[in-house]
Tab-separated table of C-alpha atoms in Angstrom:
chain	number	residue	atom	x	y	z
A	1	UNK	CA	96.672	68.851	109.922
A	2	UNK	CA	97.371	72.211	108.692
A	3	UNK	CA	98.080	75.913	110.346
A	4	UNK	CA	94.185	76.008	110.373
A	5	UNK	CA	93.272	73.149	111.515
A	6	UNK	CA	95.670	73.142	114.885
A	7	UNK	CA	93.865	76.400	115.633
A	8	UNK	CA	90.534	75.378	114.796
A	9	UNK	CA	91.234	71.777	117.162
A	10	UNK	CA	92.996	73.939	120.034
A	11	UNK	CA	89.977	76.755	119.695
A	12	UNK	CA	87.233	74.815	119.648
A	13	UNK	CA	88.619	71.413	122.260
A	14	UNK	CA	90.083	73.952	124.063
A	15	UNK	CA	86.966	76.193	124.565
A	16	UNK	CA	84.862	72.832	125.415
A	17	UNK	CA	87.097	71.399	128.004
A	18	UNK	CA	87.158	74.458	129.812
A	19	UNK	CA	83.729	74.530	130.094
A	20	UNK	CA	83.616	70.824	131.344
A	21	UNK	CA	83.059	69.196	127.856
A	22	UNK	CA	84.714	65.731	126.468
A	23	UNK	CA	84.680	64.742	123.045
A	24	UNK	CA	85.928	61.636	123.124
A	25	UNK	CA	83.131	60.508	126.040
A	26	UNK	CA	80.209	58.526	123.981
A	27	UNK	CA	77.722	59.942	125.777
A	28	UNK	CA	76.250	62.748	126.272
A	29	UNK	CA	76.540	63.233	130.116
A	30	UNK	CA	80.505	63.539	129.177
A	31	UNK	CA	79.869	65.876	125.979
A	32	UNK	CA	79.309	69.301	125.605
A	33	UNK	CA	80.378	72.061	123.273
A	34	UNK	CA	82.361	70.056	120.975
A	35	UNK	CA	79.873	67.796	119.528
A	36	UNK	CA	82.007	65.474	117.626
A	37	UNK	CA	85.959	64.546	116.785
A	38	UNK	CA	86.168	62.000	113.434
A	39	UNK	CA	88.660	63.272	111.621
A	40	UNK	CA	91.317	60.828	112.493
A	41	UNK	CA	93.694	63.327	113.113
A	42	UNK	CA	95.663	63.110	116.323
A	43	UNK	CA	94.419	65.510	119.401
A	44	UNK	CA	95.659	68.174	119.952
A	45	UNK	CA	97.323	70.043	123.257
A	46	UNK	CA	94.171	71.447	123.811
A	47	UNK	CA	92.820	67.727	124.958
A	48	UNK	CA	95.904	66.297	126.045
A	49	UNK	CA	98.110	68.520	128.305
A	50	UNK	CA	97.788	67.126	131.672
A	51	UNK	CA	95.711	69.751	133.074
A	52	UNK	CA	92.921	69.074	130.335
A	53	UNK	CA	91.566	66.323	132.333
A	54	UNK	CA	90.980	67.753	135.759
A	55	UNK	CA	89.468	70.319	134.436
A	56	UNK	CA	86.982	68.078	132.678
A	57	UNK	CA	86.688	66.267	135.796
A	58	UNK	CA	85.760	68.910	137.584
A	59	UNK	CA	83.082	70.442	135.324
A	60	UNK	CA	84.318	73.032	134.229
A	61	UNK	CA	84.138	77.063	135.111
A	62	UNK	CA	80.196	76.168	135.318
A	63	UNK	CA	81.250	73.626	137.989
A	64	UNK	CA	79.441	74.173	141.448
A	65	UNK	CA	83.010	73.684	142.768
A	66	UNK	CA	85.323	75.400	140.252
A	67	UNK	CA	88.851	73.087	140.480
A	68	UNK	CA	90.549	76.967	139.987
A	69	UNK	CA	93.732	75.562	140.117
A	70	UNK	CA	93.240	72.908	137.416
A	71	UNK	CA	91.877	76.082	135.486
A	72	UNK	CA	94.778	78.418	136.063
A	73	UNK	CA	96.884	75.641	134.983
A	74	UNK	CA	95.370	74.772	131.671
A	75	UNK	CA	94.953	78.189	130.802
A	76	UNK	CA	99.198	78.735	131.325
A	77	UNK	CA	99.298	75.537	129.173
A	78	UNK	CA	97.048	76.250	126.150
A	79	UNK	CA	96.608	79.816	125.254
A	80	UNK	CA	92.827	79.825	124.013
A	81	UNK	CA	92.815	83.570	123.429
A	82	UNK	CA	95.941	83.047	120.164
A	83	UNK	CA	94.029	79.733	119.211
A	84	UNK	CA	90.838	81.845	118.328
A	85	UNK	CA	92.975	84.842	117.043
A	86	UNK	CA	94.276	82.221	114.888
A	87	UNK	CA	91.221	81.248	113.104
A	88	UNK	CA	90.320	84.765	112.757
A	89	UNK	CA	93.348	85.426	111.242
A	90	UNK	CA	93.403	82.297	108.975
A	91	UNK	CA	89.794	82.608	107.909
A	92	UNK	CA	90.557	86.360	106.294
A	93	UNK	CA	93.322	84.853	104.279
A	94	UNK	CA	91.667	81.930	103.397
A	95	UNK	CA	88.650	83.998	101.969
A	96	UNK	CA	85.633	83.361	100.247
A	97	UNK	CA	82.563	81.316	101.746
A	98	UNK	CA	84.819	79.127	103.834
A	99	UNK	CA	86.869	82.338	105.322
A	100	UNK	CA	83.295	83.617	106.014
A	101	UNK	CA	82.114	80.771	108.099
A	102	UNK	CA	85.641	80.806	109.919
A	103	UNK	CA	85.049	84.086	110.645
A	104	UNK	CA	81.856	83.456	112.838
A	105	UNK	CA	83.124	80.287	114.120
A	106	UNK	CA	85.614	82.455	115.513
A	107	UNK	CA	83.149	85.474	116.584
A	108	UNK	CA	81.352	82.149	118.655
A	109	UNK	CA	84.479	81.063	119.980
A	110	UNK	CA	85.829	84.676	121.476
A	111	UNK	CA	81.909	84.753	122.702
A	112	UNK	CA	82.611	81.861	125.034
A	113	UNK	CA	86.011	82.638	126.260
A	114	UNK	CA	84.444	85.992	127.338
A	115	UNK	CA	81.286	84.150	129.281
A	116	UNK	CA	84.035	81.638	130.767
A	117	UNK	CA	86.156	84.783	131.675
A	118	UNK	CA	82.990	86.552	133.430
A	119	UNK	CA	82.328	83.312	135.113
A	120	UNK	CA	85.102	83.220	136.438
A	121	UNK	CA	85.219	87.027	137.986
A	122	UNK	CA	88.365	87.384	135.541
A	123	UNK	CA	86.264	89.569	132.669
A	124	UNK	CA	83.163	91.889	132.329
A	125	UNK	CA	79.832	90.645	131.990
A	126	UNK	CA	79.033	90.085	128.414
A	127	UNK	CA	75.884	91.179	126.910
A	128	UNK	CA	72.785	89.485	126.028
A	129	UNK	CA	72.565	90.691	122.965
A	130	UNK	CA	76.216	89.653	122.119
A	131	UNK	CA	76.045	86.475	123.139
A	132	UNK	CA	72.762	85.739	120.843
A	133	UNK	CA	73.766	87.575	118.023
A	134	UNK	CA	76.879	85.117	118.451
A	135	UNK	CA	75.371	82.278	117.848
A	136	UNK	CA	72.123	83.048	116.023
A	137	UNK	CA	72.970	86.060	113.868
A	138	UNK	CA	70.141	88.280	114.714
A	139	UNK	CA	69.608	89.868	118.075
A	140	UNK	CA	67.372	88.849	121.118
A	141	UNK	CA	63.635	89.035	120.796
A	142	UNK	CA	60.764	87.257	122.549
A	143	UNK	CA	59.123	84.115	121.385
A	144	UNK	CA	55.155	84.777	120.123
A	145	UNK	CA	53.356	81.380	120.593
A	146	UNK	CA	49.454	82.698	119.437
A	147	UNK	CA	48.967	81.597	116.160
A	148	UNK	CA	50.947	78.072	117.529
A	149	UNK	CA	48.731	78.212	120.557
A	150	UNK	CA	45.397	78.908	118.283
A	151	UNK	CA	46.127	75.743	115.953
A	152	UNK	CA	46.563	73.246	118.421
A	153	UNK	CA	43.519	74.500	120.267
A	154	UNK	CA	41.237	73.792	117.178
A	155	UNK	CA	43.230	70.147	116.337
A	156	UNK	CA	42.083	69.235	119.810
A	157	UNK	CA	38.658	70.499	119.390
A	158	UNK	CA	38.452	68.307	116.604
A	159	UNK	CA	39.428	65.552	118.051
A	160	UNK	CA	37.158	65.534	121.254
A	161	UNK	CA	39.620	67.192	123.168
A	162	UNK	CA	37.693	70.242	124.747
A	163	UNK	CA	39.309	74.013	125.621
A	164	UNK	CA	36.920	75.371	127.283
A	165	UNK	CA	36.892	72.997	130.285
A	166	UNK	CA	38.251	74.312	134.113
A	167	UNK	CA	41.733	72.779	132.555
A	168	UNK	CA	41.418	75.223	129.610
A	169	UNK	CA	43.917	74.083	126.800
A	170	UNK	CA	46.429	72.762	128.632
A	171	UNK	CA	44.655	70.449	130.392
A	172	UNK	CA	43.472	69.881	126.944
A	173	UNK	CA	46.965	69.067	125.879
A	174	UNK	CA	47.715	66.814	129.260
A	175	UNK	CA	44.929	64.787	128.367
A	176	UNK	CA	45.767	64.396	124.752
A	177	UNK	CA	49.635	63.548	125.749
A	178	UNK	CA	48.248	61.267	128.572
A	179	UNK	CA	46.312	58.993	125.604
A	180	UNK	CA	49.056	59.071	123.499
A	181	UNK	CA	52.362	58.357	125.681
A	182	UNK	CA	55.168	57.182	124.782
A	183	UNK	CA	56.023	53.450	127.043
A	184	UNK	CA	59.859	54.057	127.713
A	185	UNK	CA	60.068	50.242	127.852
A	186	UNK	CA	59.583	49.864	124.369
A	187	UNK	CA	61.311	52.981	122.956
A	188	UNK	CA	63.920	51.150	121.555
A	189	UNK	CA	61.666	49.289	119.381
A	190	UNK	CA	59.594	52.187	118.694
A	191	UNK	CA	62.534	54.133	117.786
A	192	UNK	CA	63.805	51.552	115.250
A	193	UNK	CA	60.977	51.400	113.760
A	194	UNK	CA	60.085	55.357	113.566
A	195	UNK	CA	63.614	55.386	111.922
A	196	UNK	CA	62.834	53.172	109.575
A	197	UNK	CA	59.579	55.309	108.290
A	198	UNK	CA	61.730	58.538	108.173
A	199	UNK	CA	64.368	56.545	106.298
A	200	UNK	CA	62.062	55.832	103.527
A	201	UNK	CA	60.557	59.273	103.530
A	202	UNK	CA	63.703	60.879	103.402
A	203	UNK	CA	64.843	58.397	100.263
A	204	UNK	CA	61.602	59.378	98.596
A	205	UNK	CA	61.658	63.009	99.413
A	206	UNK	CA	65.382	64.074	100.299
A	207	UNK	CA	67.853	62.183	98.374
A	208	UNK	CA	66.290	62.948	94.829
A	209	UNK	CA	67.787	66.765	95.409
A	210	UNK	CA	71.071	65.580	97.003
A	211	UNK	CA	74.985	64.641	95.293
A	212	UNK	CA	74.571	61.365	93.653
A	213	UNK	CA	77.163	60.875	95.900
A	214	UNK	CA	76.115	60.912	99.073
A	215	UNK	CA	73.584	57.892	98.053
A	216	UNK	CA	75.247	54.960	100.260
A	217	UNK	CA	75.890	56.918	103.097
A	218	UNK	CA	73.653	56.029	105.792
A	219	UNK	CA	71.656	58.305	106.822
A	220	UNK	CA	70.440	56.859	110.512
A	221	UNK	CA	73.292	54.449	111.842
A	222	UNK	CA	72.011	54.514	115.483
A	223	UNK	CA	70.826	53.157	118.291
A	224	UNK	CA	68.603	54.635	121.325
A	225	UNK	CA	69.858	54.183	124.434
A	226	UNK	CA	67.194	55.156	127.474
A	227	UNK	CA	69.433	56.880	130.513
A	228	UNK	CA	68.461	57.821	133.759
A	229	UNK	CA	68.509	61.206	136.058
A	230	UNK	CA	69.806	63.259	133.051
A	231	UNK	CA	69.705	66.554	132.858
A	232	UNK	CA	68.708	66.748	129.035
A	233	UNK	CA	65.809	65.829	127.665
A	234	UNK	CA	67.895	63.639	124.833
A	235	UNK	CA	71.307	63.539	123.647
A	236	UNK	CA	72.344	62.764	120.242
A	237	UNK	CA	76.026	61.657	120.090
A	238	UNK	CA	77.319	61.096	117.065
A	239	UNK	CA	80.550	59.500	117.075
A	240	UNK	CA	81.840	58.869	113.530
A	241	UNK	CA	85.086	57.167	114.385
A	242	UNK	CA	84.130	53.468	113.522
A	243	UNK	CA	85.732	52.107	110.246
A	244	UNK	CA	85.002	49.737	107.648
A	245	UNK	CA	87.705	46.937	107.046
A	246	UNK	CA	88.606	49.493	104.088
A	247	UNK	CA	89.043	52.232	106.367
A	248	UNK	CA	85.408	54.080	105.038
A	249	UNK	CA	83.460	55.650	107.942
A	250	UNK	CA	80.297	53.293	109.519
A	251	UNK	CA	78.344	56.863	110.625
A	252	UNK	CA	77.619	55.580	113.889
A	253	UNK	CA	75.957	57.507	116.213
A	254	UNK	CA	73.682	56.915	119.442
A	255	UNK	CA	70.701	58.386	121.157
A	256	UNK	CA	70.327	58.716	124.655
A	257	UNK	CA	66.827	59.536	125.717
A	258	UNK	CA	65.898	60.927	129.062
A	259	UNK	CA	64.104	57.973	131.133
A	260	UNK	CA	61.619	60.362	132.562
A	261	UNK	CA	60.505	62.514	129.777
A	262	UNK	CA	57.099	62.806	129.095
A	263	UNK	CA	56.590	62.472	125.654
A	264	UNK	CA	53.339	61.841	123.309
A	265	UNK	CA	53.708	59.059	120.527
A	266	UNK	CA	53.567	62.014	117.851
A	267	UNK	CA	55.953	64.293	119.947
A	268	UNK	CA	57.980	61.366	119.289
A	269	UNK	CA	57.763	61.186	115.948
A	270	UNK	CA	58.628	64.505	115.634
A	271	UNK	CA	62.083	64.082	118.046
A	272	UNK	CA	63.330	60.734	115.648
A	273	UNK	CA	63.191	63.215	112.952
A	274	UNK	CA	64.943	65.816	114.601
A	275	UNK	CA	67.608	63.554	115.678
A	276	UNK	CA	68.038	61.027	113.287
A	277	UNK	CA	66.877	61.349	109.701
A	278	UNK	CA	66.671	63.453	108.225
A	279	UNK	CA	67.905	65.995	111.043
A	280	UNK	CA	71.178	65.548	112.770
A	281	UNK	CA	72.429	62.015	112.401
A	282	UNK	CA	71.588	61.987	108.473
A	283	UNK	CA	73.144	66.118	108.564
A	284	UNK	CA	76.438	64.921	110.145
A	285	UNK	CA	76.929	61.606	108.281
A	286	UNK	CA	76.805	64.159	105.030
A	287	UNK	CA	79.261	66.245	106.786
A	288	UNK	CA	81.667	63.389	107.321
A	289	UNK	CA	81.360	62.444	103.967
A	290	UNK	CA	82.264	65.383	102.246
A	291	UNK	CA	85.468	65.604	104.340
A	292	UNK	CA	86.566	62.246	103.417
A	293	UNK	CA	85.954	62.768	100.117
A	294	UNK	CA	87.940	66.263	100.404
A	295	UNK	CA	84.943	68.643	99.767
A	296	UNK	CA	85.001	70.423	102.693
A	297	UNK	CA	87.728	71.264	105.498
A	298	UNK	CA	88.641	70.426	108.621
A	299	UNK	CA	86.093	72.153	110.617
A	300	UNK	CA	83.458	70.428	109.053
A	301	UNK	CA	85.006	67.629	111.494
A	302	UNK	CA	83.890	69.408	114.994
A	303	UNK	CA	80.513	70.517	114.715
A	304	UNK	CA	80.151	72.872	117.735
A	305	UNK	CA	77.337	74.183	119.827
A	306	UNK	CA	76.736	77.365	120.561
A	307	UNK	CA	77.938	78.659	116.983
A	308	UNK	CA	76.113	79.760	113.759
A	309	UNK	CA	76.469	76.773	112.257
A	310	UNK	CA	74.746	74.926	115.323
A	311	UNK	CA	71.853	77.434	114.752
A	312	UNK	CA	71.561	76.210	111.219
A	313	UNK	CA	71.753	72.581	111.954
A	314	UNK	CA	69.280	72.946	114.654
A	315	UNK	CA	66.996	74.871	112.081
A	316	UNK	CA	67.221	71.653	109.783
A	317	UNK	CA	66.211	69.143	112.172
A	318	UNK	CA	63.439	70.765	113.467
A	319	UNK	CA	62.325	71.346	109.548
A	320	UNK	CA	63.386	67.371	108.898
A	321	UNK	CA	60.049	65.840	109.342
A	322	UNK	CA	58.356	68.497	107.207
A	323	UNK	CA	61.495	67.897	104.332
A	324	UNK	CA	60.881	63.944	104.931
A	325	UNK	CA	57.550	64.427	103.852
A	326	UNK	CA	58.052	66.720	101.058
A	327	UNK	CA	56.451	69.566	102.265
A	328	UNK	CA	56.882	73.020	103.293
A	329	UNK	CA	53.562	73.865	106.162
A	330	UNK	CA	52.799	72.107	109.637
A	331	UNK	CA	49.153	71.555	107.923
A	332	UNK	CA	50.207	69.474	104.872
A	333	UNK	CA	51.061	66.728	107.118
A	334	UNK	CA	49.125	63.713	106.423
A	335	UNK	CA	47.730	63.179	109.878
A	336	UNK	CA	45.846	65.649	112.484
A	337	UNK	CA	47.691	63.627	115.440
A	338	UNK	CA	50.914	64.347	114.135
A	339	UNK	CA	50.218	68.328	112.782
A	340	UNK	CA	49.658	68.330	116.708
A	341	UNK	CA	52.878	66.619	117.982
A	342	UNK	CA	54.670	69.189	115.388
A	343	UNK	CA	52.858	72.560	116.850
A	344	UNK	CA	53.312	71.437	120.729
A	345	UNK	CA	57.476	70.239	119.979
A	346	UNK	CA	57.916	73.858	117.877
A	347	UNK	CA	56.341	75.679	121.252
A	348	UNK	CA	58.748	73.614	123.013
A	349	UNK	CA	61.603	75.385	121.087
A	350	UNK	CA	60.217	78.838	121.098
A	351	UNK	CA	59.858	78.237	125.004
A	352	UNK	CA	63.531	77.743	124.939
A	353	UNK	CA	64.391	81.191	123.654
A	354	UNK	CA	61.577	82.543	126.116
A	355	UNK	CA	63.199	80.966	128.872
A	356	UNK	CA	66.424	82.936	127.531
A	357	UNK	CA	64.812	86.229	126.828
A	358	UNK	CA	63.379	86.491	130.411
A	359	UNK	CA	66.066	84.799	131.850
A	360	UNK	CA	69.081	86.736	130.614
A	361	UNK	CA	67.054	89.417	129.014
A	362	UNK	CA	64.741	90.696	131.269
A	363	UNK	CA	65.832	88.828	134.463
A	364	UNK	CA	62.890	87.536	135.504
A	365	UNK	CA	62.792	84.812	138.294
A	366	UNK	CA	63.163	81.624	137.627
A	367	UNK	CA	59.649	80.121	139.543
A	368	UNK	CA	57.814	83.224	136.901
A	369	UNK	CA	59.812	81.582	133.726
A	370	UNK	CA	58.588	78.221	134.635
A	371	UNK	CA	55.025	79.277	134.799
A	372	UNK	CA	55.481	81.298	131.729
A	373	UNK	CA	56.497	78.081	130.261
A	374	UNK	CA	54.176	75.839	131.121
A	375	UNK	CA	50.834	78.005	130.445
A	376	UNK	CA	51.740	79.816	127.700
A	377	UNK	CA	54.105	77.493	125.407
A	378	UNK	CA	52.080	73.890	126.570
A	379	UNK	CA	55.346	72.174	128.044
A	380	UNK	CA	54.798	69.535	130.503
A	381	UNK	CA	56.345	70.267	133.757
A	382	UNK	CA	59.141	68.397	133.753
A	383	UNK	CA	59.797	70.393	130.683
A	384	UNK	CA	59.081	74.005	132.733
A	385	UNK	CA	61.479	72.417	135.220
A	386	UNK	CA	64.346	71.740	133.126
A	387	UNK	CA	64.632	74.934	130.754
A	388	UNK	CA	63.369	77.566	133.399
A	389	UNK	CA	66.811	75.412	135.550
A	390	UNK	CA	69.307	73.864	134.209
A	391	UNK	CA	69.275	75.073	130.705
A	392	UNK	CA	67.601	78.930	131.295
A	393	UNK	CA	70.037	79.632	134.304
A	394	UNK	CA	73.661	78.284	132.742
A	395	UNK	CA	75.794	80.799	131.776
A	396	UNK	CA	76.396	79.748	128.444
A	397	UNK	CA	73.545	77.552	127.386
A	398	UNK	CA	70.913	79.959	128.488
A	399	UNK	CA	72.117	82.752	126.332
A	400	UNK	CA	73.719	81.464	123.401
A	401	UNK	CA	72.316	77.875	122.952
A	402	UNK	CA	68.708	78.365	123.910
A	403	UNK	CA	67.992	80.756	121.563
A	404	UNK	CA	69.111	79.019	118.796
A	405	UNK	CA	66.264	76.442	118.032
A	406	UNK	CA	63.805	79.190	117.214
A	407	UNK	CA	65.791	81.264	115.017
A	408	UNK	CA	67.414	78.051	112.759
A	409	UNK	CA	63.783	77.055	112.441
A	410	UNK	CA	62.381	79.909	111.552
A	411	UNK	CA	65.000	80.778	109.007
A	412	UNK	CA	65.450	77.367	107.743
A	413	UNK	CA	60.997	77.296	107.481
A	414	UNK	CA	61.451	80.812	105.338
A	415	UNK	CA	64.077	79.608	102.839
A	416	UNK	CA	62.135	76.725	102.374
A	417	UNK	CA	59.030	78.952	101.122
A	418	UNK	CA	61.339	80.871	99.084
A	419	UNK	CA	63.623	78.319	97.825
A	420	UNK	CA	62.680	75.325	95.332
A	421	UNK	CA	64.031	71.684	97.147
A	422	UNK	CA	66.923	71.478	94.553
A	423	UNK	CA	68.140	74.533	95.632
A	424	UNK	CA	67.560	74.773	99.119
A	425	UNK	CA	68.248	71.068	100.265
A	426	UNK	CA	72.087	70.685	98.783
A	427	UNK	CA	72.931	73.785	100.119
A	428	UNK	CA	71.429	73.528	103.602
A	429	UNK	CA	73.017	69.442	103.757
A	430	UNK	CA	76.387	71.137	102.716
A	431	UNK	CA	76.732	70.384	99.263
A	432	UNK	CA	77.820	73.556	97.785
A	433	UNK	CA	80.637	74.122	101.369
A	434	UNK	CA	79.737	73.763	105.319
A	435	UNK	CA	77.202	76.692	105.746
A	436	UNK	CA	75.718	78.099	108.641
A	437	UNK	CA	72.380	80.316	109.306
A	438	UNK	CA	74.240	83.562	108.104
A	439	UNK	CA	76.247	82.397	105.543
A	440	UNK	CA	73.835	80.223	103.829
A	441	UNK	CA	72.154	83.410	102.125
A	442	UNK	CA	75.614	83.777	99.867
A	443	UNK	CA	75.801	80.273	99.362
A	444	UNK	CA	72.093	80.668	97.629
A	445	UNK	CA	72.647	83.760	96.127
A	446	UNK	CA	75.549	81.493	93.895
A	447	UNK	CA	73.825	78.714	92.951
């Protein structure tokens, strides 16, 4: 590992067990900020100094019960502040497209020392607007859910489902999830074979456009896992460090899905895309390949929430099931049922950034977010629940990791339009360098 890579490890581990994260945990309930570590490479202090553990024991600063000696200790044993200086300082002499997306990896980084710092009464409060434009690119705005709103009203008008009852549309929508729910006994099976559909899509309509050689890497290695009394919806942790008998990566990666999520079949369909393939799982399993096969550095190893690049990965996935079938509009899907599941999981993300914008924005209350939530952007309640709570009121994943999902997806949806697939796909997947939702416009403007 080079100069840039021990300050990219210690910088990025370093920021995610101070916030409570684990890397090395396979699932998600131990993960957090770093989302992966496959490089092979040994960890570095950041993980391993003694003090590393209690803190990740303990939580983290977003801990109910802050272990602040565990914290004062790590932070005299790993100096975060010269890690991040470090890849600031690396990525301006390392130039280019690569020095660019070092440069807001470390803009993301510095971002979440300073919300750990204010957490922790030891630094100012950071702005809203900071900590979006951080991650995202663009500043804070509100999420508009009308013309989303409009559509799925006049999908369930034509299917029998009626708006104009006492439930109005979302009693509409409860009684068109209600037909159509998912049995969590049987996702497994369900999942495998959703998979398997996308899979075929995504050889028919995403691999044309891709690097000959990233044809025999699998793009959906994984297996669902249902998990109880989470406090996510779903986790997808990919894990990258089995190996072949050769030493050649297996892509592995799991799913853990929320036991008590209320999910329609098409919903469904729309989260295995997300997730799997051709979203994440099929984005990261490129990723590793290109940095075993030396086309891209070391940071393409740690994909990172909370980051630009996060935006932009988030912005594929929930464009995956429109690039499995080939198509660039909601509408063009083949079936009414699934244009449906599409509209109602896309509110669900621009309820996310609402939750943040009246959360962190606006301060509004939480009990007012979760109504917001529920009437105008169709989430069930458990939904409300969750992102009005534990997502909308954490310090860090209500202002720089919320937001995120609408703006990938909206930018990702708009380059599409613009863009024809053998432009836009390799470059999004990481064919021409590991982009993110800023620097991809250079990365276009060269091809």
């Amino acid at each position: 590992m080079d100069t840039l890579g021990r300050f990219v490890a210690d910088a990025v581990l370093g920021i995610d067990t101070l916030w409570g994260g684990d890397v090395m945990c396979p699932s998600g309930t131990g993960r957090f900020i770093a989302d992966s570590w496959f490089s092979d490479e040994p960890l570095p202090a950041a993980y391993t100094v003694p003090a590393a553990a209690r803190v990740r024991e303990s939580g983290g600063v977003a801990s109910k019960k802050v272990d602040r000696a565990a914290v004062e200790e790590y932070l005299r044993a790993v100096d975060l502040p010269q890690a991040i200086a470090g890849v600031r300082d690396e990525a301006r002499k390392v130039g280019g497209l690569r020095g660019q997306y070092l440069l807001g990896l470390s803009l993301s980084l510095e971002t979440m020392w300073d919300l750990a710092m204010e957490v922790l009464g030891k630094g100012r409060p950071v702005p809203y607007a900071r900590s979006v434009e951080a991650s995202t690119g663009r500043p804070p705005e509100p999420s508009n859910p009308v013309a989303k709103r409009e559509r799925v009203a006049e999908l369930l008008g034509q299917g029998g489902y009626a708006t104009s009852g006492s439930g109005g549309l979302l009693g509409a929508v409860d009684a068109w999830r209600r037909d159509r729910v998912v049995p969590m006994a049987s996702v497994r099976a369900l999942g495998a074979a959703m998979i398997a559909h996308f899979d075929r899509l995504s050889a028919a309509n995403l691999l044309p456009y891709l690097s000959k050689d990233l044809v025999p890497v699998p793009r959906a290695n994984i297996e669902f896992l249902p998990i109880k009394d989470a406090w996510f919806s779903g986790s997808m942790n990919y894990l990258g460090r089995a190996r072949k008998p050769d030493g050649s990566p297996q892509y592995e990666a799991t799913y853990e899905i929320n036991a008590s999520l209320q999910i329609s079949v098409p919903e469904f369909e729309q989260l295995v895309s997300h997730e799997v393939v051709p979203g994440h799982v099929t984005t990261f399993a490129y990723l590793q390949n290109l940095y075993v096969r030396g086309k891209a550095g070391f940071e393409t190893t740690m994909p990172t929430m909370n980051t630009r690049s996060a935006t932009l990965f988030e912005g594929i996935a929930n464009n995956a099931i429109l690039i499995a079938h080939g198509v660039t509009e909601i509408e063009q899907l083949p079936d009414e049922d699934l244009q449906i599941g599409v509209l109602l999981a896309l509110l669900q993300d621009d309820a996310k950034n609402q939750s943040s914008y009246l959360t962190w924005g606006e301060g509004v209350q939480r009990e007012k977010v979760a109504v917001t939530l529920r009437k105008d952007f169709l989430v069930t309640e458990e939904r409300a629940d969750k992102l009005s709570g534990a997502w909308g009121q954490h310090p860090l994943l209500g202002r720089m990791y919320l937001p995120a999902y609408r703006a990938g997806t909206e930018r990702v949806a708009q380059l599409r339009r613009v863009h024809p697939a053998d432009r836009i796909l390799p470059a999004i997947y990481g064919c021409s360098g590991l982009a993110d939702i800023v620097t991809i416009d250079e990365i276009l403007k060269q091809e």
